[in-house]
PDB file of C-alpha atoms in Angstrom:
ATOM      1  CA  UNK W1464    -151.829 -50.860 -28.907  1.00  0.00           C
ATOM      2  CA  UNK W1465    -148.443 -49.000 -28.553  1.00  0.00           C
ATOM      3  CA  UNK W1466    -148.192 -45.561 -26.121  1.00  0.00           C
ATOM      4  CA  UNK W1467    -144.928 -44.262 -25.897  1.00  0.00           C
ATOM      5  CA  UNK W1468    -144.344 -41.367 -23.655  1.00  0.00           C
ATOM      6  CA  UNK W1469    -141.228 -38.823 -24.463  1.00  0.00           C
ATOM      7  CA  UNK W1470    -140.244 -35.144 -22.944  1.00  0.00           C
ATOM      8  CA  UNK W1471    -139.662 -36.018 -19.617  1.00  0.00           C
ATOM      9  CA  UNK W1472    -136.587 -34.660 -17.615  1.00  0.00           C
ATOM     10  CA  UNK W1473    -134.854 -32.783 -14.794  1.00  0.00           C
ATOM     11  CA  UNK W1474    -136.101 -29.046 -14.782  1.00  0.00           C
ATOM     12  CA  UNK W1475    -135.830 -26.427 -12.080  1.00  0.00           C
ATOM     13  CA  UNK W1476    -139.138 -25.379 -10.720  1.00  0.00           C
ATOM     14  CA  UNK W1477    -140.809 -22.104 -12.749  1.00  0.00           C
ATOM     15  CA  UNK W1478    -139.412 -24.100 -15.349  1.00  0.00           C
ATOM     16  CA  UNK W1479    -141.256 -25.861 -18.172  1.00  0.00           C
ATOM     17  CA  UNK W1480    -141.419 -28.950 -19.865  1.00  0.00           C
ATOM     18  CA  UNK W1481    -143.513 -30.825 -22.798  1.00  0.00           C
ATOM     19  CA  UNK W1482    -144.229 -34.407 -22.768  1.00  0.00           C
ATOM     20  CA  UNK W1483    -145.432 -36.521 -25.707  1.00  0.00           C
ATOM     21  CA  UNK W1484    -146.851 -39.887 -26.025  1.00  0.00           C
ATOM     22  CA  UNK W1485    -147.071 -41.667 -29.935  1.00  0.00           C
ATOM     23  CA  UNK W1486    -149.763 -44.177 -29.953  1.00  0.00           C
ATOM     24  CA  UNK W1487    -149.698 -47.015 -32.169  1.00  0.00           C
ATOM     25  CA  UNK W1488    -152.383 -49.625 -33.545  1.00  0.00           C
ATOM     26  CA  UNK W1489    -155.066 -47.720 -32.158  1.00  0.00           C
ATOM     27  CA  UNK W1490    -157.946 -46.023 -33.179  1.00  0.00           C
ATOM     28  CA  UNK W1491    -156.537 -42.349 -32.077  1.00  0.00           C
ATOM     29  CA  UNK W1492    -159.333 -39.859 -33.154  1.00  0.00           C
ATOM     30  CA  UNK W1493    -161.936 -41.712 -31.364  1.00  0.00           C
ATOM     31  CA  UNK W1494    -159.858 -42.533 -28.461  1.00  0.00           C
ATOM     32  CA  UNK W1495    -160.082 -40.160 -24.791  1.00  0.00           C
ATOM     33  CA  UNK W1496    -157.071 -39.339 -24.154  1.00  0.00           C
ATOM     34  CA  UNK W1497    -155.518 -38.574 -20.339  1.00  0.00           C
ATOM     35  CA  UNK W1498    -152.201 -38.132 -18.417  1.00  0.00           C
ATOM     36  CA  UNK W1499    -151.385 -39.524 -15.310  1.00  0.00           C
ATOM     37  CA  UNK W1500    -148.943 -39.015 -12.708  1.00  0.00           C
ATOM     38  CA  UNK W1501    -147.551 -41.347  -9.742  1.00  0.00           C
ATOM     39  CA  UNK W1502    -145.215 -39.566  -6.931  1.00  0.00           C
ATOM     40  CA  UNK W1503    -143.672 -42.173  -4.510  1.00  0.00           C
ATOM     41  CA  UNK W1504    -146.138 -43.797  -1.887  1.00  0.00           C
ATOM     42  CA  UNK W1505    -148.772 -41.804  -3.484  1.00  0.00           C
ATOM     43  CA  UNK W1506    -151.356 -43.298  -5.834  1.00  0.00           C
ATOM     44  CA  UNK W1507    -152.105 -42.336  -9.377  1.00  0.00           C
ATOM     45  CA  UNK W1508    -153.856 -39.326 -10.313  1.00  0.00           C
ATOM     46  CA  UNK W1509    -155.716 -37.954 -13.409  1.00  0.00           C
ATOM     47  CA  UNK W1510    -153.773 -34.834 -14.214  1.00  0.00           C
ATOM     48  CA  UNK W1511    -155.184 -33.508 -17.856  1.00  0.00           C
ATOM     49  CA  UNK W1512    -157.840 -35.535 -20.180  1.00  0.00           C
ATOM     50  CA  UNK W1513    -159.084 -34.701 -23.355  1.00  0.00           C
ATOM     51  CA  UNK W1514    -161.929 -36.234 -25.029  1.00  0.00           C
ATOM     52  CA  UNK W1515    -162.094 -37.453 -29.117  1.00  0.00           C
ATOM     53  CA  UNK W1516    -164.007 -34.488 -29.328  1.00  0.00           C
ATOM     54  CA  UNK W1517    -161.239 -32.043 -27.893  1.00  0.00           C
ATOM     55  CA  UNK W1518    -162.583 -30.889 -24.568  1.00  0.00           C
ATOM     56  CA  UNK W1519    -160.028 -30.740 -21.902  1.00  0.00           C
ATOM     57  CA  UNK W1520    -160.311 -30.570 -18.314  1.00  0.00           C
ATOM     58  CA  UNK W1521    -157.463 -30.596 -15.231  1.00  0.00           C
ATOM     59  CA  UNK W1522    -156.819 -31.300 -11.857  1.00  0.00           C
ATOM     60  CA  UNK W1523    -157.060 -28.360  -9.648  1.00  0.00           C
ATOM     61  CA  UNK W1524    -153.470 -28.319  -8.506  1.00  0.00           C
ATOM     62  CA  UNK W1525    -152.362 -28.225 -12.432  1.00  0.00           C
ATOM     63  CA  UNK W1526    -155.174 -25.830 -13.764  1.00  0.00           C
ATOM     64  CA  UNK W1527    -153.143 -22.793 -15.215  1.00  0.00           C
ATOM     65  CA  UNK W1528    -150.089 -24.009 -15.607  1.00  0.00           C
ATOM     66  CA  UNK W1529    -150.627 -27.902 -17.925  1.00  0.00           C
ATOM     67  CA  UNK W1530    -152.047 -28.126 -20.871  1.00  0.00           C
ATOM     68  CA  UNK W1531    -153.306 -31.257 -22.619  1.00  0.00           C
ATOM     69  CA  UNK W1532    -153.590 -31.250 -26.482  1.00  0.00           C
ATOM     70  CA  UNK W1533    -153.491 -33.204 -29.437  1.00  0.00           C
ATOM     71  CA  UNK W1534    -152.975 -34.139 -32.782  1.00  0.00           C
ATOM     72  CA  UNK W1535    -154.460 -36.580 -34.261  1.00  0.00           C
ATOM     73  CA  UNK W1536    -152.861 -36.578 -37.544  1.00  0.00           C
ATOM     74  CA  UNK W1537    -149.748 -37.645 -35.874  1.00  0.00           C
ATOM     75  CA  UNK W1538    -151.403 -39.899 -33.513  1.00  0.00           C
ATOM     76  CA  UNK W1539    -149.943 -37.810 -30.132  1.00  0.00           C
ATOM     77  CA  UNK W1540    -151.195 -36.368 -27.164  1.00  0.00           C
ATOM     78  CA  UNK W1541    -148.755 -33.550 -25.927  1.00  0.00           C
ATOM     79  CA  UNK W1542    -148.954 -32.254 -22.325  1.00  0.00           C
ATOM     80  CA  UNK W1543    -147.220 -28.877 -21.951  1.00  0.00           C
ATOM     81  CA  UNK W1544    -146.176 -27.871 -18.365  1.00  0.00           C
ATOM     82  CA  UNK W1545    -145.148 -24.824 -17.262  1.00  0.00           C
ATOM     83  CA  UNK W1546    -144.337 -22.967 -14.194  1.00  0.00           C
ATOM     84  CA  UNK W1547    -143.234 -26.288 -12.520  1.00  0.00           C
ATOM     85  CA  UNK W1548    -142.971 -27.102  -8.847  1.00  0.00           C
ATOM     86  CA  UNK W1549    -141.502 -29.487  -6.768  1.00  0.00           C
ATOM     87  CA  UNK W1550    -144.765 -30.800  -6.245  1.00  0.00           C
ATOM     88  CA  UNK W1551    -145.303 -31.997  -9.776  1.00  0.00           C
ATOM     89  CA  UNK W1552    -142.174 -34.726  -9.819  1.00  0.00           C
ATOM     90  CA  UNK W1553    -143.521 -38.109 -10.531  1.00  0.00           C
ATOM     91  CA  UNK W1554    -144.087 -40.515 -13.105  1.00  0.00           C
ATOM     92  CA  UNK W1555    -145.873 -39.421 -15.927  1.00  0.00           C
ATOM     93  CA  UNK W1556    -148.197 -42.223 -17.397  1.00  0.00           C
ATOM     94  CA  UNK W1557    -150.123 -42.020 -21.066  1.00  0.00           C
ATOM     95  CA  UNK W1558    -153.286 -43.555 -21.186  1.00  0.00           C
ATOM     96  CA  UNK W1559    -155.689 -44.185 -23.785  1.00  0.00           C
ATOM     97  CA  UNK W1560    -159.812 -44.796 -23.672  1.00  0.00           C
ATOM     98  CA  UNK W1561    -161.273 -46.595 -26.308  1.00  0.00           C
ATOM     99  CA  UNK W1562    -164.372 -48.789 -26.473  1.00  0.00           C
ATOM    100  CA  UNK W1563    -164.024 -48.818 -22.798  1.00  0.00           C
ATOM    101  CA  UNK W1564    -160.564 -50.338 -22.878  1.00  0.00           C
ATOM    102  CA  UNK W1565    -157.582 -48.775 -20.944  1.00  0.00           C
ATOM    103  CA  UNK W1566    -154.076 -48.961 -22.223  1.00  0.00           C
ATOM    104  CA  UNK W1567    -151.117 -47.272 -20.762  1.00  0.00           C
ATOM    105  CA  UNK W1568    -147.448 -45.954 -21.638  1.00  0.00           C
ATOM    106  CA  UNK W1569    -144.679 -46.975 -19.880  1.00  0.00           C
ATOM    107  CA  UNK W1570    -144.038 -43.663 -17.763  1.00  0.00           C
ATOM    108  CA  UNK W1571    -142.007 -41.016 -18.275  1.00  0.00           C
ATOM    109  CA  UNK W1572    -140.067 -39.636 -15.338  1.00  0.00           C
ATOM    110  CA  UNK W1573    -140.462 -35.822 -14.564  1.00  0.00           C
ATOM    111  CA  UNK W1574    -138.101 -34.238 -11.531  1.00  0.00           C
ATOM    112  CA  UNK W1575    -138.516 -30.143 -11.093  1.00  0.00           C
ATOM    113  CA  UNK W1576    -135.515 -29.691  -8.201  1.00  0.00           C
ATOM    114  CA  UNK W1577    -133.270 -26.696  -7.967  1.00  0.00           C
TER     115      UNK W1577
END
């Protein structure tokens, strides 16, 4: 299984960004799909999942403003971000869910700084 994350960047908070992540030798439309995040000394969080199904859901802080989606023709998950903060700068990780395995990208860095 191959995740590979793209769309990260420098961005100026209100600012937006999309992030993509290609998965490879996997199973995609039956997989969960999620995006983490890791800010420095802070632990990994759940930001946006969406099930094989399609149903979505957030963490608070990102409700409103991230949006998880996907396609699974292609075979990507896409989060779209807008109105960025500071707040929001970490690592952005792609994981996959299927039969109750975990796989993960390799991280994708996001910055929002004026």
């Amino acid at each position: 299984v191959q995740l590979v994350e793209s769309g990260g960047g420098l961005v100026r908070p209100g600012g937006s960004l999309r992030l993509s992540c290609a998965a490879s030798r996997i199973n995609f439309s039956f997989s969960a799909m999620g995006w983490y995040r890791q800010a420095p000394g802070k632990e990994r969080e759940l930001v946006a999942s969406i099930t094989a199904a399609g149903s979505t859901s957030y963490v608070d802080s990102v409700k409103g403003r991230f949006t998880i989606s996907r396609d699974n023709a292609k075979k990507t998950v896409y989060l779209q971000m807008n109105s960025l903060k500071p707040e929001d700068t970490a690592v952005y990780y792609c994981n996959a869910n299927y039969t109750l395995v975990a796989y993960w990208g390799q991280g994708t860095q996001v910055t929002v700084s004026a």
